[in-house]
Short mmCIF file of C-alpha atoms and ligand atoms in Angstrom, two decimals:
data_model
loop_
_atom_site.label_atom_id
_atom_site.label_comp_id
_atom_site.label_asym_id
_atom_site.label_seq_id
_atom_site.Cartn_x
_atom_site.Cartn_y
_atom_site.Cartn_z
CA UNK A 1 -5.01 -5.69 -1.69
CA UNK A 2 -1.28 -5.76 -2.04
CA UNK A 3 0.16 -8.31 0.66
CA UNK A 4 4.35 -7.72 1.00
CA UNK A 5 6.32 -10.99 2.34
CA UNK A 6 8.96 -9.46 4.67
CA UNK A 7 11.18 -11.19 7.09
CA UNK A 8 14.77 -12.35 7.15
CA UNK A 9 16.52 -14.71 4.88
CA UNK A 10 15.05 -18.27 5.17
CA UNK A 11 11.74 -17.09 7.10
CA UNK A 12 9.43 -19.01 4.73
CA UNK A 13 8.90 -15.82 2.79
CA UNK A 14 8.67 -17.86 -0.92
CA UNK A 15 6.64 -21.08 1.00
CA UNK A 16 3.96 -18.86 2.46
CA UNK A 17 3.23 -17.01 -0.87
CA UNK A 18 2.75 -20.64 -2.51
CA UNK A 19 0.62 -21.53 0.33
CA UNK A 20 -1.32 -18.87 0.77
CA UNK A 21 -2.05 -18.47 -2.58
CA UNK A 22 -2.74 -21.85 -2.99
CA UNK A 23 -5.18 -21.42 0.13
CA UNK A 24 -7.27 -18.31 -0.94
CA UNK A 25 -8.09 -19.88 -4.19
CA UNK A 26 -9.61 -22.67 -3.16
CA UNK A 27 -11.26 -21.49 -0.31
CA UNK A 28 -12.59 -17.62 -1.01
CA UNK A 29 -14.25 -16.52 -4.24
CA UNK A 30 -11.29 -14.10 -4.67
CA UNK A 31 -8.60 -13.86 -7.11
CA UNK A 32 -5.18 -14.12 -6.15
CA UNK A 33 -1.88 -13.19 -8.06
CA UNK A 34 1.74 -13.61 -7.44
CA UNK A 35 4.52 -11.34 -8.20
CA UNK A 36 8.01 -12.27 -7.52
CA UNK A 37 10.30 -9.69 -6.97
CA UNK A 38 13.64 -11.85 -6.32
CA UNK A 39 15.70 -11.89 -9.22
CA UNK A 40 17.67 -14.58 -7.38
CA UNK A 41 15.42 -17.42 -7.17
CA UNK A 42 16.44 -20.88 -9.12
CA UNK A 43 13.27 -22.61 -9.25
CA UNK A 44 9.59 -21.33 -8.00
CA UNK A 45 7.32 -23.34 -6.15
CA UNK A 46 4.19 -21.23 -7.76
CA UNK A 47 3.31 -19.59 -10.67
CA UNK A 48 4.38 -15.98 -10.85
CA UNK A 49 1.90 -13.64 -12.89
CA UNK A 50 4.64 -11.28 -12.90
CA UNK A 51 8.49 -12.37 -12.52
CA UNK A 52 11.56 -9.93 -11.82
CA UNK A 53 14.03 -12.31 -13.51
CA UNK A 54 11.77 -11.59 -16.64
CA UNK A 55 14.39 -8.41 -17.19
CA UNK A 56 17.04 -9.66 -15.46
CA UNK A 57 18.83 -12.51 -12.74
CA UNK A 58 21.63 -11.78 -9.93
CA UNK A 59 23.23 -14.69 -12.20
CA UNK A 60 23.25 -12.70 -15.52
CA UNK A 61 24.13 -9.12 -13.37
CA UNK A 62 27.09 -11.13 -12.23
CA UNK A 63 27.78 -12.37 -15.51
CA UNK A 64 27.53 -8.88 -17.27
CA UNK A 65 28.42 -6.61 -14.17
CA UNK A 66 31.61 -8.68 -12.98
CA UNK A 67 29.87 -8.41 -9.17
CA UNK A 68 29.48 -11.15 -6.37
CA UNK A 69 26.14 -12.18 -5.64
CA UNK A 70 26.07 -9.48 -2.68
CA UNK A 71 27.18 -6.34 -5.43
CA UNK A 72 24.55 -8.17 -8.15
CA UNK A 73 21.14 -8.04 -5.56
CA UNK A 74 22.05 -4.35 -4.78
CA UNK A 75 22.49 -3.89 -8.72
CA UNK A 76 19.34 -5.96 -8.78
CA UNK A 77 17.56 -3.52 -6.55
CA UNK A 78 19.48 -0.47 -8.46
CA UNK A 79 18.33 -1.50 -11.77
CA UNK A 80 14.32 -2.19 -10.43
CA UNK A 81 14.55 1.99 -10.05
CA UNK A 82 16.19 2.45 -13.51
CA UNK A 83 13.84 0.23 -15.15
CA UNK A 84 11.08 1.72 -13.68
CA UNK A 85 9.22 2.75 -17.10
CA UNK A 86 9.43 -1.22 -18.19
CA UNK A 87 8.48 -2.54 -14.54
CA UNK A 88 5.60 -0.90 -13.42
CA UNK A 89 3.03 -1.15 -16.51
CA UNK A 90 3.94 -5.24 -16.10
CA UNK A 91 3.34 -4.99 -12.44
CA UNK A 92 0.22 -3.14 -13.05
CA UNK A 93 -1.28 -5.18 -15.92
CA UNK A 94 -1.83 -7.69 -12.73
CA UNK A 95 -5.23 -7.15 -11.56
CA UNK A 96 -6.16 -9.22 -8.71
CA UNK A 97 -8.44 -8.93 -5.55
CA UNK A 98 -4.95 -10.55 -3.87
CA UNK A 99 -1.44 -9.80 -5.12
CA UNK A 100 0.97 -11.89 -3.13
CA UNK A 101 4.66 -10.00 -3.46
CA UNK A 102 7.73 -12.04 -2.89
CA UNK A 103 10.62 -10.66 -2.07
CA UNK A 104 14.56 -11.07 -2.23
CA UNK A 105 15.75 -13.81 0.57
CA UNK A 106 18.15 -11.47 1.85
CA UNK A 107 15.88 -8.22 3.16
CA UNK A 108 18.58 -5.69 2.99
CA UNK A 109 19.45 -5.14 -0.04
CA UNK A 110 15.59 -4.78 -0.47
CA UNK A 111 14.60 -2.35 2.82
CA UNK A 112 18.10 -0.07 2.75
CA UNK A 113 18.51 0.59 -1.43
CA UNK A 114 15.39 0.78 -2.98
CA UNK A 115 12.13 -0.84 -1.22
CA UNK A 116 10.11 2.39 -0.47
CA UNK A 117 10.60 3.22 -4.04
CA UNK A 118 9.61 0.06 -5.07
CA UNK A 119 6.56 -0.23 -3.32
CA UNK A 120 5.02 2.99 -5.40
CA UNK A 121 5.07 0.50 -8.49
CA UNK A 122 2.01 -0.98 -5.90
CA UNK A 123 -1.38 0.30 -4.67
CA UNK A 124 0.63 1.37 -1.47
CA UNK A 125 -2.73 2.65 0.25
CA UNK A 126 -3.86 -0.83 0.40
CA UNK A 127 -0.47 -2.49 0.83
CA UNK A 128 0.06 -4.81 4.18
CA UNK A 129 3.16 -5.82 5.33
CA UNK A 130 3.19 -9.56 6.57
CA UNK A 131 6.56 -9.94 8.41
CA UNK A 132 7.25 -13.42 9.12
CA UNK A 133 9.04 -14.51 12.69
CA UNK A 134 10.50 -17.90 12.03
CA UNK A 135 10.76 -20.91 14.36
CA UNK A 136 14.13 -20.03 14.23
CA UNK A 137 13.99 -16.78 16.15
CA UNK A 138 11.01 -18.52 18.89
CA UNK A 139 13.13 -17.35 21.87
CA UNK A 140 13.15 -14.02 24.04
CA UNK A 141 16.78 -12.50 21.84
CA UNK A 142 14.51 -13.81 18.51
CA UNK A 143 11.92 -12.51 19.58
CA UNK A 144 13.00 -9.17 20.77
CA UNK A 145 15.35 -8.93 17.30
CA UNK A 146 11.96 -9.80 15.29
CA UNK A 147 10.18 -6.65 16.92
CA UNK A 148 13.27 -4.21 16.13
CA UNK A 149 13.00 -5.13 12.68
CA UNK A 150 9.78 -4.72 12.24
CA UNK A 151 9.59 -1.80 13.38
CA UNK A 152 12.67 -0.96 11.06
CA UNK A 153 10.39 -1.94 8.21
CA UNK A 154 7.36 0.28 9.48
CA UNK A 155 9.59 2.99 9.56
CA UNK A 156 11.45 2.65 6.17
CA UNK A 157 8.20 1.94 4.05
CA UNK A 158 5.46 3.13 5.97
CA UNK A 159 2.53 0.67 5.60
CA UNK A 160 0.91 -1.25 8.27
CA UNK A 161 2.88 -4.51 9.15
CA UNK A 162 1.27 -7.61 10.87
CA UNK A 163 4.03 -10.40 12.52
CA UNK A 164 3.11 -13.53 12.06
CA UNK A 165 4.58 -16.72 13.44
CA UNK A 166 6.36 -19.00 10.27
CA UNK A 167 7.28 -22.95 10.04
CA UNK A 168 5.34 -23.36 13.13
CA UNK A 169 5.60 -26.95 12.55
CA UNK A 170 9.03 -26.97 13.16
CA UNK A 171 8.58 -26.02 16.99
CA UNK A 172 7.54 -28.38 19.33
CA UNK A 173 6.43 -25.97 22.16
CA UNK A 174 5.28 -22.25 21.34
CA UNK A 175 3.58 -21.68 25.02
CA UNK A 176 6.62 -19.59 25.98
CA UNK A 177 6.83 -17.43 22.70
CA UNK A 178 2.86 -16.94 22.88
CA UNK A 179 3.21 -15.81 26.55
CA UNK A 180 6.11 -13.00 25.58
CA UNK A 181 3.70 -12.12 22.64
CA UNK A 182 0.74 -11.64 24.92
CA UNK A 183 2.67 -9.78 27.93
CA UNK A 184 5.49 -7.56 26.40
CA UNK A 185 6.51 -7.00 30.36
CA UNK A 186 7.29 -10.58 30.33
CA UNK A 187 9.21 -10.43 27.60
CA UNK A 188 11.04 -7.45 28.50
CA UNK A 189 11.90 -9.25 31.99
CA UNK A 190 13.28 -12.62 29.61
CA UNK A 191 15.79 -9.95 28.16
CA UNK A 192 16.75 -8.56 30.93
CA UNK A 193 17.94 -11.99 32.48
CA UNK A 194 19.81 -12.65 29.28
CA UNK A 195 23.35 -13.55 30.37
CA UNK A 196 26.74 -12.71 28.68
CA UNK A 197 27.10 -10.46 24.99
CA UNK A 198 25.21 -8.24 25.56
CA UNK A 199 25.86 -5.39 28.06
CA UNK A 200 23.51 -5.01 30.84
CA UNK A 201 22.91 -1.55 29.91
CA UNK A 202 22.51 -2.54 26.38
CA UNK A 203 20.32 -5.09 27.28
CA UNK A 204 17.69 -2.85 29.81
CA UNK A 205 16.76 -0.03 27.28
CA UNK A 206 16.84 -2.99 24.51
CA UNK A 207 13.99 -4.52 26.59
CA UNK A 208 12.69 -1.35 27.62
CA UNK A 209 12.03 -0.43 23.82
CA UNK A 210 10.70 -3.42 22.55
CA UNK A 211 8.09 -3.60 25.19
CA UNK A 212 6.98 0.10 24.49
CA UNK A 213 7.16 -0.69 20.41
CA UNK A 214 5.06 -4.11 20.71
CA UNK A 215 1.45 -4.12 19.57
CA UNK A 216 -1.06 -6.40 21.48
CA UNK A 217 -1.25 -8.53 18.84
CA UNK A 218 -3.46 -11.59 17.76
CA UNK A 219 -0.74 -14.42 17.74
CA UNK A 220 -0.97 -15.92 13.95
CA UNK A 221 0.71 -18.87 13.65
CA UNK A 222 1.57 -20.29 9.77
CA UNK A 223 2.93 -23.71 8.74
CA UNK A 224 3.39 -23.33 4.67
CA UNK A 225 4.16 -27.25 5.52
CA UNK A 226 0.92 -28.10 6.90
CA UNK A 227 -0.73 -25.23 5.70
CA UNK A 228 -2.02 -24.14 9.59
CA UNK A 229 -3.11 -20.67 10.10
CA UNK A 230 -4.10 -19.82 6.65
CA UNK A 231 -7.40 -18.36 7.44
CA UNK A 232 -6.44 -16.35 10.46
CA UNK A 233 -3.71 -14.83 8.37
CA UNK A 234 -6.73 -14.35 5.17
CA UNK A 235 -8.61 -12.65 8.51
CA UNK A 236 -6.22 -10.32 9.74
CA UNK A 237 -5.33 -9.06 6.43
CA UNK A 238 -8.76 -7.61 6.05
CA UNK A 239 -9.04 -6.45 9.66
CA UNK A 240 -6.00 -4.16 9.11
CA UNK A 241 -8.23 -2.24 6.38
CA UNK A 242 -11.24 -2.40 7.88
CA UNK A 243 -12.64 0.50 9.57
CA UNK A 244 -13.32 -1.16 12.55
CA UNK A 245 -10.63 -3.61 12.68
CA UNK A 246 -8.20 -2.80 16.13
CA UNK A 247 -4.69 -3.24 14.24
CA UNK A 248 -3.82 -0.49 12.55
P1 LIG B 301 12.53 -17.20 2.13
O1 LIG B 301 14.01 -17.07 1.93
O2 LIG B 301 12.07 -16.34 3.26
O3 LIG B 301 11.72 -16.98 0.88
O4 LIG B 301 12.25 -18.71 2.62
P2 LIG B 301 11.81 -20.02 1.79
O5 LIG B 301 10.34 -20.01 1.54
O6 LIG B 301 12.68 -20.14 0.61
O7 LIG B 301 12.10 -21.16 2.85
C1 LIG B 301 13.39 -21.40 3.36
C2 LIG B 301 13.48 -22.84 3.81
O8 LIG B 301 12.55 -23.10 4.85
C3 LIG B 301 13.15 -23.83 2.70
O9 LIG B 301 13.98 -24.96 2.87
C4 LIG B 301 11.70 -24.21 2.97
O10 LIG B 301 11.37 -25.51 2.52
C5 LIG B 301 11.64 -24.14 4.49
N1 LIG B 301 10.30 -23.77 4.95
C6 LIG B 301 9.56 -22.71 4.57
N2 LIG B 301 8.39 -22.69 5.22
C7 LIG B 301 8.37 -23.77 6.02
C8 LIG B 301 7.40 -24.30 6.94
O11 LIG B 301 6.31 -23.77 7.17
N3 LIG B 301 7.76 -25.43 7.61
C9 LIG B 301 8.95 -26.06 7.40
N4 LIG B 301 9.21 -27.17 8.10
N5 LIG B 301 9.87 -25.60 6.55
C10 LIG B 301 9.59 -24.45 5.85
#
């Protein structure tokens, strides 16, 4: 199955690829691949089967296209499209039970230009979207951001999307975020008490919508640090194409 790392810049997106990866081989008699799709990057922390920067880097689209590194990962995205009839036989040569995608740091540029094209160059019937919520965001306007997004994402590319809790080893206490995950009504009561920026108004049918759009959810919590919650998130990605499994 194709597994997509989604989440905002900094979520762990590159980490948890390493460390999942990392995890599935040598635990499960599976294969695993990784495909980076940031043509970014500097330096890798894993071994890409199949690597974007291959054709071409936001450094060299600067270089060549006289653009800022904001104009060069749109290019970037641009030219993935163009290049389509070079990309996609590469991406496909990689046969795995597992392909781990990693994506640009900055989701934008990714979701708004070019990602549901992109995703065709993948066996999209048996894609998954993992979208990580970082330590980061562990707080009731995180939280409630997180869910927005996510559903941004569903809507935009279409495939089933799992949240999952990143760099959980960088928060002390996650009671509070695990009881807003559990009870959406809690959550939506958190917002609601949230004082100045946003208008009230604003703020009620904010809280109103996120508690409609949240899934119950098993909470999946991920350190790529410690390497904590590996196997729950190697679980839920075959409950979400299982028959019988309650996600999708
Ligand atoms: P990406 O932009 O979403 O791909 O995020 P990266 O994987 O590049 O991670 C961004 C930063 O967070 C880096 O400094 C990582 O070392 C750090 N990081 C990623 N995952 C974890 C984690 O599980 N725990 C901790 N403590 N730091 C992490």
């Amino acid at each position: 199955m194709d597994i997509l790392f989604l989440g905002p810049a900094g979520s762990g997106k590159t980490s948890l690829v390493k460390s999942f990866s990392e995890w599935i081989r040598e635990n499960r008699d599976e294969s695993v691949s990784c495909i980076n799709l940031d043509p970014g990057v500097d330096c890798l922390p894993y071994e890409a089967d199949f690597d974007i920067r291959k054709f071409f880097t936001i450094e060299s689209i600067m270089r060549e296209e006289k653009l800022g590194p904001n104009g060069a990962l749109v290019r970037a995205m641009e030219k993935m499209i163009e290049m389509e009839d070079r990309i996609k036989p590469e991406i496909e040569k990689v046969k795995a039970d597992f392909r781990l995608i990693d994506l640009p740091g900055q989701l934008e540029p990714f979701l708004f230009h070019s990602g549901e094209k992109i995703i065709n160059y993948f066996d999209v019937k048996r894609m998954l979207g993992i979208f990580l919520i970082p330590a980061e965001m562990f707080n009731p306007k995180g939280l409630a951001t997180a869910e927005l997004l996510s559903l941004i994402i569903r809507l935009k590319l279409e495939i089933p999307t799992v949240n999952v809790l990143s760099k959980i080893d960088l928060s002390k206490n996650t009671e509070e975020i695990e009881s807003f995950l559990k009870s959406p009504r809690r959550l939506r009561k958190a917002i609601k008490k949230i004082e100045g920026g946003m208008e009230k108004d604003l703020a009620i049918i904010a809280s109103r919508l996120v508690e409609k759009i949240m899934k119950e959810q098993r909470i999946i919590k991920t350190s790529a640090k410690t390497g904590e919650g590996m196997s729950n998130l190697y679980d839920v990605c075959y409950e979400v194409f299982c028959s019988c499994g309650d996600l999708r």
